[in-house]
Coordinates of C-alpha atoms in Angstrom, one line a residue:
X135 CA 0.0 0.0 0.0
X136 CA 2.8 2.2 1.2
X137 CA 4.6 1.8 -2.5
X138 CA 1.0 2.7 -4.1
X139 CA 1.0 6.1 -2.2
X140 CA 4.2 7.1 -3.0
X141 CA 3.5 6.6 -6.8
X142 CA 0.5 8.4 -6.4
X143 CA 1.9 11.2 -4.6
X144 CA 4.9 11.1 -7.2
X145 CA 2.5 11.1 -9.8
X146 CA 0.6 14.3 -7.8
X147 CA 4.0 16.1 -7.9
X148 CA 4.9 15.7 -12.0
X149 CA 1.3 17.1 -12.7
X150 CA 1.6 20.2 -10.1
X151 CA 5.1 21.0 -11.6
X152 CA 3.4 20.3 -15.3
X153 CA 0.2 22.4 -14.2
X154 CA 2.6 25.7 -13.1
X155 CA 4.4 25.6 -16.1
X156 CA 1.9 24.8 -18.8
X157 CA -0.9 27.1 -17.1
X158 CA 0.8 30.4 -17.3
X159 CA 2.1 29.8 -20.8
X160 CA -1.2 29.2 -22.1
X161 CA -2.8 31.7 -20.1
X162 CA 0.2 34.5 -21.6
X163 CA -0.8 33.3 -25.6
X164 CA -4.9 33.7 -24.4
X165 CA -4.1 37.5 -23.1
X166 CA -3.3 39.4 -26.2
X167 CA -6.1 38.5 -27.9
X168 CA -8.3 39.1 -24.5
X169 CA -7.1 42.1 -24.5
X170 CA -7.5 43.3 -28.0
X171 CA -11.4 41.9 -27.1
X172 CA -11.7 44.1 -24.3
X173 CA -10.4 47.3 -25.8
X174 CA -12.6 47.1 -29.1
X175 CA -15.6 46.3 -26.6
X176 CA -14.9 49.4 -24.4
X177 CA -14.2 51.4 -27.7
X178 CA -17.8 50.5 -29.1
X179 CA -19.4 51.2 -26.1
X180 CA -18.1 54.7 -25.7
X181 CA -18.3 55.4 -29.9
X182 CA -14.6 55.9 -29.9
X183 CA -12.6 53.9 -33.0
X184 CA -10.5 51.1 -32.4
X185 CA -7.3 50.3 -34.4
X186 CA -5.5 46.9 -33.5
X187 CA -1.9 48.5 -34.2
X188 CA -0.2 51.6 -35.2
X189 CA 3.1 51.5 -35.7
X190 CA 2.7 55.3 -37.1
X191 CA 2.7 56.3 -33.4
X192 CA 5.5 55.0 -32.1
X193 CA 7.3 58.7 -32.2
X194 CA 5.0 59.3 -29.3
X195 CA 6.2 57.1 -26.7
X196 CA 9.9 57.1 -27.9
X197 CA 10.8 59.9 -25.6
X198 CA 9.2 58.5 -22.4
X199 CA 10.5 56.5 -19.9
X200 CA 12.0 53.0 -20.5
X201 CA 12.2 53.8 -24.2
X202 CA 15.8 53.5 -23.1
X203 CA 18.2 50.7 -23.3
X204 CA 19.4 48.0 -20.5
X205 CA 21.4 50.0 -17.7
X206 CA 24.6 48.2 -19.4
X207 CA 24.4 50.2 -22.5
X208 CA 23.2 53.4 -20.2
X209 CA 26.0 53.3 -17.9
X210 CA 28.4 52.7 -20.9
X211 CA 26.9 55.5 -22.8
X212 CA 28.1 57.3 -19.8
X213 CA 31.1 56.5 -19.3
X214 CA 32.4 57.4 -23.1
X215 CA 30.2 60.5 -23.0
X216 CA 27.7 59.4 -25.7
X217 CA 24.2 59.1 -26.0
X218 CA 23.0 55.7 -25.4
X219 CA 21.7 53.3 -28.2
X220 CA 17.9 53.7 -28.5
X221 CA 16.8 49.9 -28.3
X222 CA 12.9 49.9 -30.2
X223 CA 13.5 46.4 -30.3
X224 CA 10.0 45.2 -29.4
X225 CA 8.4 48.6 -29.6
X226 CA 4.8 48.1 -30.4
X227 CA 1.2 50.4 -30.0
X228 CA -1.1 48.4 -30.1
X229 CA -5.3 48.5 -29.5
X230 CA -5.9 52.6 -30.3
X231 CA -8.4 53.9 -28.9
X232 CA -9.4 57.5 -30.6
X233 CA -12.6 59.5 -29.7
X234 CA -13.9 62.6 -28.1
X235 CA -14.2 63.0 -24.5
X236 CA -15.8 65.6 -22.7
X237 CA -15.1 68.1 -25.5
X238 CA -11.7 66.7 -25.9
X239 CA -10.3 64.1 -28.7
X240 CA -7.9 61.7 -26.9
X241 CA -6.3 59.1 -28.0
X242 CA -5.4 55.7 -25.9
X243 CA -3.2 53.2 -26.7
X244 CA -1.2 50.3 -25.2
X245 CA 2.4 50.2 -25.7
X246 CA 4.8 47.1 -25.4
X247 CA 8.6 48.5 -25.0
X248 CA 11.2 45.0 -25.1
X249 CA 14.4 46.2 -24.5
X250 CA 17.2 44.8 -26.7
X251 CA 20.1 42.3 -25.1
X252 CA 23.0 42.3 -27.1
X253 CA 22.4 40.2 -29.7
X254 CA 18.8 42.4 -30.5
X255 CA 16.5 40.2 -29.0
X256 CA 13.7 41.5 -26.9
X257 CA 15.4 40.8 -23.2
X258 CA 12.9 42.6 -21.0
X259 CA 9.2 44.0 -21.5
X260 CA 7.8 46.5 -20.2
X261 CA 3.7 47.3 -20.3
X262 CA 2.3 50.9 -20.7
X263 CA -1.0 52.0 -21.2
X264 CA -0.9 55.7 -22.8
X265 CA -3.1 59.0 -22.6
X266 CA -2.6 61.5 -25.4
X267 CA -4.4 64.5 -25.5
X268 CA -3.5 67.4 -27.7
X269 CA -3.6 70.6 -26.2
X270 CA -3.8 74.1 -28.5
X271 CA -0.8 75.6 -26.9
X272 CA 2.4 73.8 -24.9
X273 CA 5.3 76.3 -25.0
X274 CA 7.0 74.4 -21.8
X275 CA 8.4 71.0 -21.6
X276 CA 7.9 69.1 -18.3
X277 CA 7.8 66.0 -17.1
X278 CA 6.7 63.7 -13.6
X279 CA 7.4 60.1 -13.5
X280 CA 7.4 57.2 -9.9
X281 CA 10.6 57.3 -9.0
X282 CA 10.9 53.5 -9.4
X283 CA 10.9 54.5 -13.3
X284 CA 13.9 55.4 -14.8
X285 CA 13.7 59.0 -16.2
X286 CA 14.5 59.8 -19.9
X287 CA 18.1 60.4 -21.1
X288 CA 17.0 61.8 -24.3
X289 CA 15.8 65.3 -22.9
X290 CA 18.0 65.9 -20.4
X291 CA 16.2 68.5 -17.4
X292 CA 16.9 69.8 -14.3
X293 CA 15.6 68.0 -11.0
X294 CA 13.2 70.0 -9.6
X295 CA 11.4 69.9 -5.8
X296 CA 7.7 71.2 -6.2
X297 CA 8.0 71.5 -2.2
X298 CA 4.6 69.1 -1.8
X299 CA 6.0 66.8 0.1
X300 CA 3.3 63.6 -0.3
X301 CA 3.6 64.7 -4.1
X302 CA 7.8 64.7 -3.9
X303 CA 8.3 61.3 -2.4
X304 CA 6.3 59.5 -5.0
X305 CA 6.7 61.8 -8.2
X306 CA 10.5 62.9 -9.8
X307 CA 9.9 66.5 -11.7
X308 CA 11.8 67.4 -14.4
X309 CA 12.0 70.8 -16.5
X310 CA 14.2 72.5 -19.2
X311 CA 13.0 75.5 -16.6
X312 CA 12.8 75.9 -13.3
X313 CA 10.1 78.2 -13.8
X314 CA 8.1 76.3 -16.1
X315 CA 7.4 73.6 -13.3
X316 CA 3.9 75.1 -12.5
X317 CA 2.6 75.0 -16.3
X318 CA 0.0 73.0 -15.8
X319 CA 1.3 71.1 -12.4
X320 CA -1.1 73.1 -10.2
X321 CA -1.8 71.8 -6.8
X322 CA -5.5 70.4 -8.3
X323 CA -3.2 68.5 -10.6
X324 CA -0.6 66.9 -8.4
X325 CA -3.9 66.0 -6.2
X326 CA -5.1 64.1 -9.3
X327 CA -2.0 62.2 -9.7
X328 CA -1.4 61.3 -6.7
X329 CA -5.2 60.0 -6.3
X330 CA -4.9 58.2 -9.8
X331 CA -3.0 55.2 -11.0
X332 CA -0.6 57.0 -13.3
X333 CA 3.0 56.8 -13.0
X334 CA 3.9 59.3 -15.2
X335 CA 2.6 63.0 -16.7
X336 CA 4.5 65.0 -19.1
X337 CA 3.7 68.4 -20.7
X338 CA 5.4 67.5 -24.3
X339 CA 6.1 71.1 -26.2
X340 CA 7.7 69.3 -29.1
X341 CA 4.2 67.0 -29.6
X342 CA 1.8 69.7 -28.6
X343 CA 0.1 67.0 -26.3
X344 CA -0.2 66.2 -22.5
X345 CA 0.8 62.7 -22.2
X346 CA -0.1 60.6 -19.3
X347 CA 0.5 56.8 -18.8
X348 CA 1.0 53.5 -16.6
X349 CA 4.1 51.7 -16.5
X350 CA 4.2 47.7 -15.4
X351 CA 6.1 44.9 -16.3
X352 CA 2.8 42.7 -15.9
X353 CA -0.1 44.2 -17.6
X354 CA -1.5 47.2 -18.8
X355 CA -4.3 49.1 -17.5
X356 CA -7.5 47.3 -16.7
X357 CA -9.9 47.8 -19.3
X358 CA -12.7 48.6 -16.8
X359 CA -10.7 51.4 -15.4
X360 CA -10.3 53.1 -19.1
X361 CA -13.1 55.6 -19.0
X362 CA -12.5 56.4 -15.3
X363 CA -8.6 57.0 -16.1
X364 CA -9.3 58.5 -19.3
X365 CA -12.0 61.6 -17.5
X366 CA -8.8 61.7 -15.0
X367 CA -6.8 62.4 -18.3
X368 CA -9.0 65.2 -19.2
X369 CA -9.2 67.5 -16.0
X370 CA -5.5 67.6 -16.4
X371 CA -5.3 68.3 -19.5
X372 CA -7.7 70.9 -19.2
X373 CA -5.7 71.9 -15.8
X374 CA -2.5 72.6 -18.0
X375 CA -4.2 74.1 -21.1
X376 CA -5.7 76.8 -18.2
X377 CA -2.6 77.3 -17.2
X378 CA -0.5 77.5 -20.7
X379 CA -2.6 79.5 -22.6
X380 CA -0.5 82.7 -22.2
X381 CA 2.5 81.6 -23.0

């Protein structure tokens, strides 16, 4: 009897092991297309048009966060003064979302960022979930991002304290001016970024846009929490277009 239940519990073990491997696998090839699903659902239901990919917009998010290469090639970069190598290995927006929002046309999109290893393949992924909303007037570039995310090399700005204290111990602020750190980054607007779940806000003067967005290595936003996130988008939009429109 003794042998029987050892076989059986042997027998237990190889299909647990089996189950934990096999399970996630399949349940990683099901979530793309549950995904894409969910996000031409959500698009339907708010009359907003759906795109499965545009590669066209990738000159959005190659400028944000994690657009950047492995620390190796950042530190190296570094160290022989150069700019590092841009690694768009991977790069992908995928399920747009475009449509008007409470006045304002916003566009939301997932983006997939796989950072090149050496020999180009994809050797980490990272999973944003993006708010663009063009403004009529950004003169000022600025930019807030969780400090767990690594800031962006290619526009280079000063560190900047906004002196609210809850707001400066989750939230880095960057600025080509000092000055220009209150454009839009009122104290109504740090309020809703601190309440929401983005992880990073950035008055873009070069796209004409206020880009907000989520950064995960594990999924993107929850597609029931679009349409809440995406009226969050829109009072700070309209909090920085208040705020730039002289200049």
């Amino acid at each position: 009897m003794s042998e029987l239940v050892t076989k059986v519990v042997v027998v237990a073990v190889i299909l647990l092991v089996i189950a934990a491997i096999v399970v996630p696998r399949v349940r990683a090839r099901r979530a793309p297309a549950q995904r894409s699903k969910a996000m031409a659902d959500l698009a339907e239901s708010q009359g907003w048009g759906y795109t499965a990919e545009r590669p066209d917009l990738v000159p959005l998010v190659q400028q944000l966060p994690r657009s950047l290469g492995t620390a190796g090639s950042m530190i190296t970069s570094k160290l022989m003064n150069m700019e590092p190598t841009r690694m768009a290995v991977g790069s992908r927006i995928l399920n747009v979302l475009e449509g008007v929002a409470e006045g304002r046309r916003v566009m939301v999109f997932d983006w997939l960022a796989g950072h090149a290893s050496g020999a180009g393949r994809a050797q980490l992924t990272y999973l944003h979930t993006v708010w663009a909303v063009p403004l009529p007037h950004v003169p000022f570039w600025v930019q807030v991002a969780n400090k767990w995310q690594s800031h962006d090399e290619w526009r280079p700005g000063q560190l900047i304290r906004t002196g609210d204290q809850p707001f400066d111990k989750r939230f880095l602020t960057t600025a080509d001016d000092a000055n220009h750190v209150g454009a839009g980054l009122t104290p109504q607007a740090r309020r809703l970024l601190l309440e929401s779940s983005f992880d990073g806000w950035r008055l873009d003067s070069d796209l004409g846009m206020l880009l907000v967005w989520t950064h995960s290595q594990r999924r993107y936003a929850p597609a029931d929490q679009i349409v809440t996130m995406t009226q969050q988008a829109i009072r700070l939009a309209a909090e920085a277009d208040a705020r730039t429109a002289s200049g």
